[in-house]
Structures are given as structure tokens and as C-alpha cells.
Amino acid sequence: MILAVVAVVVGRGMVNIPCLDGLGASGGEGETTHVTGVIGSEKREFFEDPEVQKVFAAHGYEVSVDTAGSRRIATDVDLDAYDFAFPASAPAGQKIAASTPNRGTHTPFHSPMAVATFEPILSILQREGVARKDGEHWFIDMEAYIELADSGRRWNELGTEYPSPRTVQISSTDIRTSNSAAMYLAILAWVTRGGAVTTTDAQVREVTEAVSPLFVGQGYTESTSAGPFADYLAQGMGARPLVMVYEAQFIGEQMAADSRIRGDMVLAYPDPTINSTHMLVALNDDGSEIGRLLASDPDLQRLAAEHGFRPGDPGLFADTLSEHEIPAPPAFLATVDPPAYDRLEELIEAVGAQYTSPAPPEETEE
């Protein structure tokens, strides 16, 4: 039997994963086609998964990926070295597609933004009119949240459940490097503008003034969403009472064999929220085939669901969660449209200019 050794590059390191099912679509002894891509790090564990690599190998492909921030993929990364680019947001994917010769785009899955929090925190916010429970699901009214955060009130002024002297803040990543923070910014911009996309220079200035304290007021922020979510899991409510995450992070962790989700940990949804649409830009024919497989192969779609991503078939996602005895998340969410890429960049640059500390190292971006 021939072993296909699949190299998955993670940041600056490399993980070699053996695929045991042979090579090629028929499991024969033909050579594999080596395909390389640059992806957002939130998909790293998916591409690292030996089961994912076995499916690619069964189709005759060996896939290697580098990770970089979605902003960097769209502007700084030398895409000539890759067969596909796979950022974590539609604006970045659209920018790549508009500025780089390509063979089309694929959107195999998506993940709405959510807030990882705790039941006592939601009880406080519910009393303040900021959170509500609808059936099994919690929602955070983002307009009411902005008003509460702007008031400067501290947790210990709101109740005894969380006697912290900190002001009420959702923890995010660094807006200068992280896509998840950019998605949070897009939500805040929409709400600040009364339910409209930011389109003009004057609106950029208005939004920047309104939302900058919600980022710089957090103090030190990390460059990847893995950081604050890890603190949430390891340190509990005392360190991170509210954390902006991808829904896929929380649900993927719930389905993990060694899940660290405890009974008082809850996923709440911003109202409105935004979808982080994972858009693969095929830079050549090989990249196009990888995009097609990710979007259409039933095993890859199932594996994406097992990593918490919402695949193209909502029923598949619900069935996957049911198999793990996890309640299905809301089928319908009020979502906002992000600003066009260039306007979003202007917002990011304007809010980022308000920081007094340097940005986190770029090589750890998501």
C-alpha cells in the first residue's frame, strides 16, 4: 500500500499528515497533484484534519496551506506562489478577485459572528435590556449594548453576579490585523448609522468617532481570534466575560472529543450580526478544482460542519449538530452588509490610528 504524505503548512511550521487510503480518485497508484493555498488561520484546523486530507487524496490532490490575515492576503501576499486564496471575509475575497487574474470564486461555507459568554453575564444584560432569550437562543441588542458601553458603567454597578470593576466591553481582536475584529467593526458601523452601510468620507469620520472607544478601550488586544477564545476557555468569566468569536469556533469546540465548553458557557448572537463568508478565489485550474470540491463534495461539506462551519446545506449542519447532541443554532439571523472593501479599509485604518500601542506581530494574524 502506498502512503500519501500530505504537508500542511501552518504559519511558519509544517505538519506532515499521512493519508492511508491511497492516491487518486480511484485509490490507485497515480501521482497526486500538489496544490498550494493561502488561508485565514481560522480554517487551519480544518485543513490540518487528517480526514480532510484523506478526502483530497482520494480525489488525487495533496493540499498545502499557509496562513495569513485576510487583509494581508488581499493586499500584501504574493499570490503568484499559490493556486488559491481563501480569506475569511467576502470583502477580502472580492478585492482579490477584482485585482488578481483568477478562475472564479467559491463560497463553500460561512460562519456568523457571535459572542462567547456566560449565563450570569447574560442575566445581567437581560435586566439592562441588552440581552434577550428566544427559545434556546440568546441575542444581544447591539444598539442597546453600544449605549451601555458608552455610559462607562462597570459590571459591579449592574449586579452581584459579576462583581468586576471593569467597564462593560465585548473583547475583540486587534482591528489592525484581525478579520474577526473587522467583522465586529462592520456590525458597529451599521448600528451607528441607524441600519445603513458606510459609503462616504463623512460617514467614515462619524463611525470612527463613535466606535473607536469600543476597540481602544479594551487595552491590549491580540492578532488572532484564537487568543481571546483560548482565554475564555481557560480562564473563565473573570478574564473574558464577553468575547467576539466566529460561531464556528464555539460550535467546533463543542463537537471536539476533548471539548472545553462547560455548562455555564453560552453562545449569544449579536442582533444584528454579520456573516463571515469564506470565499475561495481560484488562481488557476487546480485552485478552482479545490474550490469545487470544498463546495460540492459531501464528505468535505460534512467535515466542514464538524468543524463548526455552516455548509451550503443547512440540513447537513443541523444533522451534524444533532449527532453530537448539540442544539441547532438559529436558522435565521438578522445580518448586516459589510462596507465595500475600500471603505472597510478606511474604517480600519481610521480606528487603528486611535491606538497608542503597536499592532501585534503580523505573522500571527488570522
Coordinates of C-alpha atoms in Angstrom, one line a residue:
M1 CA 0.0 0.0 0.0
I2 CA 1.3 3.5 -0.9
L3 CA 1.1 6.2 1.7
A4 CA 0.3 9.7 0.6
V5 CA 2.2 12.1 2.9
V6 CA 0.3 15.4 2.9
A7 CA 2.1 18.5 4.1
V8 CA 0.0 21.2 5.8
V9 CA 2.0 24.4 6.4
V10 CA 0.8 26.2 9.5
G11 CA 2.3 29.7 9.7
R12 CA 6.0 29.1 9.6
G13 CA 5.9 25.5 10.6
M14 CA 4.8 22.3 8.8
V15 CA 2.7 19.4 9.9
N16 CA 3.0 16.1 7.9
I17 CA -0.1 14.0 7.9
P18 CA -0.2 10.6 6.4
C19 CA -3.2 9.7 4.3
L20 CA -3.9 5.9 4.5
D21 CA -6.4 5.4 1.7
G22 CA -4.0 5.5 -1.3
L23 CA -3.7 8.1 -4.1
G24 CA -6.0 9.3 -6.8
A25 CA -9.8 9.3 -7.2
S26 CA -9.9 5.5 -7.6
G27 CA -7.4 4.8 -4.8
G28 CA -4.8 3.8 -7.4
E29 CA -1.1 4.4 -7.6
G30 CA -1.1 7.5 -9.8
E31 CA 0.7 10.6 -8.7
T32 CA -1.1 13.3 -6.8
T33 CA -1.4 16.9 -7.9
H34 CA 0.2 19.2 -5.3
V35 CA -1.9 22.3 -4.7
T36 CA -1.0 25.3 -2.5
G37 CA -3.2 27.9 -0.9
V38 CA -3.1 30.8 1.5
I39 CA -5.9 30.8 4.0
G40 CA -7.1 32.6 7.1
S41 CA -5.9 30.8 10.3
E42 CA -9.5 30.2 11.4
K43 CA -9.5 27.4 8.9
R44 CA -6.2 25.9 9.9
E45 CA -7.6 23.0 12.0
F46 CA -10.0 22.1 9.1
F47 CA -7.1 21.8 6.6
E48 CA -5.0 20.0 9.3
D49 CA -7.7 17.4 9.8
P50 CA -6.4 14.0 8.6
E51 CA -9.9 13.2 7.4
V52 CA -10.0 16.3 5.2
Q53 CA -6.6 15.4 3.7
K54 CA -7.8 11.8 3.1
V55 CA -10.7 13.2 1.0
F56 CA -8.4 15.4 -1.0
A57 CA -6.0 12.5 -1.5
A58 CA -8.9 10.3 -2.7
H59 CA -9.5 12.9 -5.4
G60 CA -5.8 12.9 -6.3
Y61 CA -4.8 16.1 -4.5
E62 CA -2.1 17.0 -2.0
V63 CA -3.0 20.3 -0.4
S64 CA -0.6 22.6 1.4
V65 CA -1.6 25.8 3.0
D66 CA 0.0 28.9 4.5
T67 CA -1.9 31.2 6.9
A68 CA -2.1 34.9 6.8
G69 CA -4.6 37.6 7.8
S70 CA -7.4 38.3 5.4
R71 CA -6.3 41.9 4.9
R72 CA -2.8 40.8 4.1
I73 CA -4.0 38.1 1.7
A74 CA -5.9 40.8 -0.2
T75 CA -3.0 43.4 -0.3
D76 CA 0.4 42.1 0.7
V77 CA 0.8 38.4 0.0
D78 CA 2.5 37.4 -3.3
L79 CA -0.4 35.3 -4.7
D80 CA 1.8 34.1 -7.6
A81 CA 3.1 31.5 -5.3
Y82 CA -0.4 29.9 -4.7
D83 CA -3.1 28.1 -6.5
F84 CA -5.9 29.6 -4.4
A85 CA -6.5 32.3 -1.8
F86 CA -9.1 31.6 0.9
P87 CA -9.6 34.6 3.3
A88 CA -12.2 34.7 6.0
S89 CA -14.4 37.5 4.5
A90 CA -16.3 38.3 1.4
P91 CA -14.8 41.9 1.1
A92 CA -11.3 40.5 1.1
G93 CA -12.2 37.8 -1.4
Q94 CA -13.9 40.3 -3.7
K95 CA -10.8 42.5 -3.5
I96 CA -8.6 39.6 -4.6
A97 CA -11.0 38.6 -7.4
A98 CA -11.1 42.2 -8.7
S99 CA -7.4 42.8 -8.6
T100 CA -5.9 39.4 -9.5
P101 CA -6.3 37.2 -12.6
N102 CA -8.4 34.2 -11.4
R103 CA -10.6 31.3 -12.5
G104 CA -13.6 32.3 -10.4
T105 CA -14.7 32.1 -6.7
H106 CA -16.3 29.5 -4.5
T107 CA -18.1 30.0 -1.1
P108 CA -18.2 26.5 0.4
F109 CA -19.2 27.6 3.9
H110 CA -19.7 30.6 6.2
S111 CA -19.8 31.4 9.9
P112 CA -21.8 34.2 11.5
M113 CA -20.1 36.3 14.2
A114 CA -21.2 35.5 17.7
V115 CA -20.4 36.3 21.4
A116 CA -18.9 33.7 23.7
T117 CA -20.2 34.5 27.2
F118 CA -21.6 33.0 30.4
E119 CA -25.1 32.6 31.8
P120 CA -24.5 35.1 34.8
I121 CA -23.4 37.8 32.3
L122 CA -26.5 37.3 30.1
S123 CA -28.7 37.6 33.2
I124 CA -27.1 41.0 34.0
L125 CA -27.5 42.1 30.4
Q126 CA -31.1 40.9 30.3
R127 CA -32.0 43.1 33.3
E128 CA -30.4 46.0 31.5
G129 CA -32.5 45.4 28.4
V130 CA -29.4 44.5 26.4
A131 CA -29.9 40.7 26.1
R132 CA -32.9 38.6 25.5
K133 CA -33.6 34.8 25.2
D134 CA -35.7 33.5 22.4
G135 CA -36.4 29.8 22.9
E136 CA -33.0 28.2 23.4
H137 CA -31.0 31.1 21.9
W138 CA -29.6 34.3 23.4
F139 CA -29.3 37.6 21.5
I140 CA -27.5 40.8 22.3
D141 CA -29.2 44.0 21.1
M142 CA -26.2 45.8 19.6
E143 CA -27.8 49.3 19.8
A144 CA -28.6 48.8 23.5
Y145 CA -25.1 47.3 24.0
I146 CA -23.4 50.4 22.5
E147 CA -25.4 52.7 24.7
L148 CA -24.5 50.7 27.8
A149 CA -20.8 50.5 26.8
D150 CA -20.7 54.3 26.1
S151 CA -22.2 55.0 29.5
G152 CA -19.0 53.8 31.2
R153 CA -20.9 51.8 33.7
R154 CA -19.0 49.0 35.4
W155 CA -20.0 45.4 35.9
N156 CA -20.1 45.8 39.7
E157 CA -22.7 48.6 39.3
L158 CA -25.0 46.3 37.4
G159 CA -25.4 43.4 39.9
T160 CA -23.7 40.9 42.1
E161 CA -23.3 38.1 39.6
Y162 CA -20.0 39.6 38.2
P163 CA -18.5 42.0 40.8
S164 CA -15.8 43.3 38.5
P165 CA -14.7 47.0 38.4
R166 CA -14.2 46.7 34.6
T167 CA -16.4 48.7 32.3
V168 CA -18.8 46.7 30.0
Q169 CA -16.9 45.7 26.9
I170 CA -17.0 43.0 24.3
S171 CA -13.5 41.7 23.9
S172 CA -12.3 41.5 20.3
T173 CA -9.0 41.1 18.5
D174 CA -6.9 43.9 17.2
I175 CA -8.7 45.9 14.5
R176 CA -5.4 46.5 12.6
T177 CA -4.7 42.8 12.0
S178 CA -7.7 40.6 12.5
N179 CA -10.7 39.8 10.3
S180 CA -12.9 39.0 13.3
A181 CA -12.4 42.5 14.6
A182 CA -13.2 43.9 11.1
M183 CA -16.4 42.0 11.2
Y184 CA -17.2 43.4 14.6
L185 CA -16.4 46.9 13.2
A186 CA -18.8 46.3 10.4
I187 CA -21.6 45.5 12.8
L188 CA -20.9 48.6 14.9
A189 CA -20.7 50.8 11.8
W190 CA -24.1 49.5 10.6
V191 CA -25.8 50.1 14.0
T192 CA -24.1 53.5 14.5
R193 CA -25.5 54.6 11.1
G194 CA -29.0 53.5 12.0
G195 CA -29.0 50.5 9.8
A196 CA -27.1 51.6 6.7
V197 CA -23.8 50.8 5.1
T198 CA -20.9 53.3 5.4
T199 CA -20.3 54.8 2.0
T200 CA -18.9 58.4 2.3
D201 CA -15.8 60.1 3.9
A202 CA -18.1 61.9 6.3
Q203 CA -19.7 58.7 7.4
V204 CA -16.3 57.1 7.9
R205 CA -15.4 60.0 10.3
E206 CA -18.8 59.7 12.1
V207 CA -18.4 56.0 12.6
T208 CA -14.7 56.3 13.7
E209 CA -15.6 58.8 16.4
A210 CA -18.4 56.7 17.7
V211 CA -16.8 53.2 17.8
S212 CA -13.1 53.8 18.4
P213 CA -13.6 53.7 22.2
L214 CA -15.1 50.2 21.9
F215 CA -11.7 49.0 20.5
V216 CA -9.0 51.1 22.1
G217 CA -10.8 50.9 25.5
Q218 CA -10.1 47.2 25.6
G219 CA -6.4 47.7 26.3
Y220 CA -4.1 45.1 24.8
T221 CA -5.8 43.0 22.1
E222 CA -4.4 40.0 20.2
S223 CA -4.0 39.5 16.5
T224 CA -6.0 36.3 16.1
S225 CA -9.3 35.2 17.4
A226 CA -7.7 32.1 18.8
G227 CA -6.2 34.2 21.6
P228 CA -9.2 35.7 23.3
F229 CA -11.2 32.5 22.8
A230 CA -8.4 30.5 24.4
D231 CA -8.5 32.9 27.4
Y232 CA -12.3 32.5 27.6
L233 CA -12.0 28.7 27.7
A234 CA -9.1 28.5 30.1
Q235 CA -9.7 31.5 32.5
G236 CA -13.4 31.8 32.5
M237 CA -15.6 34.7 33.3
G238 CA -13.1 36.6 35.3
A239 CA -10.8 37.2 32.3
R240 CA -13.2 37.4 29.3
P241 CA -16.9 37.8 30.1
L242 CA -17.9 38.7 26.5
V243 CA -15.7 37.6 23.5
M244 CA -16.5 38.3 19.9
V245 CA -15.9 35.0 18.1
Y246 CA -16.8 33.1 14.9
E247 CA -19.8 30.8 15.6
A248 CA -17.6 28.0 14.2
Q249 CA -15.1 28.4 17.0
F250 CA -17.6 27.8 19.7
I251 CA -19.6 25.0 18.0
G252 CA -16.4 23.3 16.7
E253 CA -15.1 23.3 20.2
Q254 CA -18.4 21.8 21.4
M255 CA -18.0 18.9 18.9
A256 CA -14.4 18.3 19.8
A257 CA -13.7 15.0 21.6
D258 CA -11.9 16.9 24.4
S259 CA -14.2 19.9 24.4
R260 CA -13.5 22.6 27.0
I261 CA -17.0 24.1 26.9
R262 CA -18.5 24.0 30.4
G263 CA -22.1 24.1 31.5
D264 CA -22.3 27.9 32.2
M265 CA -20.7 28.8 28.8
V266 CA -23.2 30.2 26.3
L267 CA -23.1 31.4 22.7
A268 CA -25.1 34.6 22.1
Y269 CA -25.7 36.3 18.8
P270 CA -25.3 40.0 18.2
D271 CA -28.6 41.4 16.8
P272 CA -27.8 42.3 14.1
T273 CA -24.8 40.2 13.3
I274 CA -22.7 39.6 10.2
N275 CA -21.8 36.6 8.2
S276 CA -18.1 35.9 7.8
T277 CA -18.3 34.4 4.3
H278 CA -15.3 32.2 3.4
M279 CA -14.7 33.0 -0.3
L280 CA -12.1 30.9 -2.1
V281 CA -10.5 32.7 -5.1
A282 CA -9.2 30.2 -7.6
L283 CA -5.9 31.5 -9.0
N284 CA -5.7 28.7 -11.6
D285 CA -7.4 25.5 -12.7
D286 CA -6.1 23.4 -9.8
G287 CA -7.3 26.0 -7.3
S288 CA -10.7 26.0 -9.0
E289 CA -10.9 22.2 -8.5
I290 CA -10.1 22.5 -4.8
G291 CA -12.8 25.2 -4.5
R292 CA -15.3 23.0 -6.4
L293 CA -14.5 20.0 -4.1
L294 CA -14.9 22.1 -0.9
A295 CA -18.3 23.4 -2.1
S296 CA -19.7 20.1 -3.5
D297 CA -18.0 17.0 -2.1
P298 CA -20.4 15.6 0.6
D299 CA -17.6 14.4 2.8
L300 CA -15.8 17.8 2.8
Q301 CA -19.1 19.6 3.5
R302 CA -19.7 17.2 6.4
L303 CA -16.2 17.7 7.7
A304 CA -16.7 21.5 7.5
A305 CA -19.8 21.1 9.5
E306 CA -17.9 19.1 12.1
H307 CA -15.5 22.0 12.4
G308 CA -18.4 24.3 13.2
F309 CA -18.8 25.9 9.8
R310 CA -22.2 26.3 8.2
P311 CA -22.0 24.4 4.8
G312 CA -24.2 25.0 1.8
D313 CA -26.9 22.6 3.0
P314 CA -28.5 23.8 6.3
G315 CA -29.9 20.3 6.8
L316 CA -26.4 18.8 6.8
F317 CA -25.4 21.3 9.5
A318 CA -28.4 20.5 11.7
D319 CA -27.9 16.8 11.3
T320 CA -24.2 17.1 12.2
L321 CA -25.1 19.0 15.4
S322 CA -27.8 16.5 16.3
E323 CA -25.3 13.7 16.0
H324 CA -23.3 15.4 18.6
E325 CA -26.4 16.2 20.8
I326 CA -25.9 20.0 20.2
P327 CA -29.0 22.1 19.7
A328 CA -29.2 23.7 16.3
P329 CA -28.3 27.4 16.3
P330 CA -30.9 29.9 14.9
A331 CA -31.7 29.2 11.3
F332 CA -32.4 32.8 10.7
L333 CA -30.3 35.7 11.9
A334 CA -30.6 39.4 11.2
T335 CA -27.4 40.2 9.4
V336 CA -25.8 43.4 8.1
D337 CA -24.0 44.0 4.8
P338 CA -20.3 44.9 5.3
P339 CA -19.0 48.1 3.7
A340 CA -17.2 47.8 0.4
Y341 CA -13.6 46.6 0.8
D342 CA -12.1 50.1 0.3
R343 CA -14.5 51.7 2.7
L344 CA -13.9 49.0 5.3
E345 CA -10.2 49.5 4.9
E346 CA -10.7 53.2 5.6
L347 CA -12.6 52.5 8.7
I348 CA -10.0 50.0 9.9
E349 CA -7.2 52.5 9.3
A350 CA -9.1 55.3 11.0
V351 CA -9.9 53.3 14.1
G352 CA -6.5 51.7 14.1
A353 CA -4.9 55.2 14.2
Q354 CA -6.5 55.7 17.6
Y355 CA -4.4 53.0 19.3
T356 CA -1.3 54.1 21.2
S357 CA 0.4 50.7 21.2
P358 CA 1.9 49.0 18.2
A359 CA 0.0 46.3 16.3
P360 CA 0.6 42.7 17.2
P361 CA 3.1 40.8 15.1
E362 CA 1.7 40.2 11.6
E363 CA 2.8 36.6 11.3
T364 CA 0.2 35.5 13.9
E365 CA -2.7 37.2 12.1
E366 CA -6.0 35.4 11.3

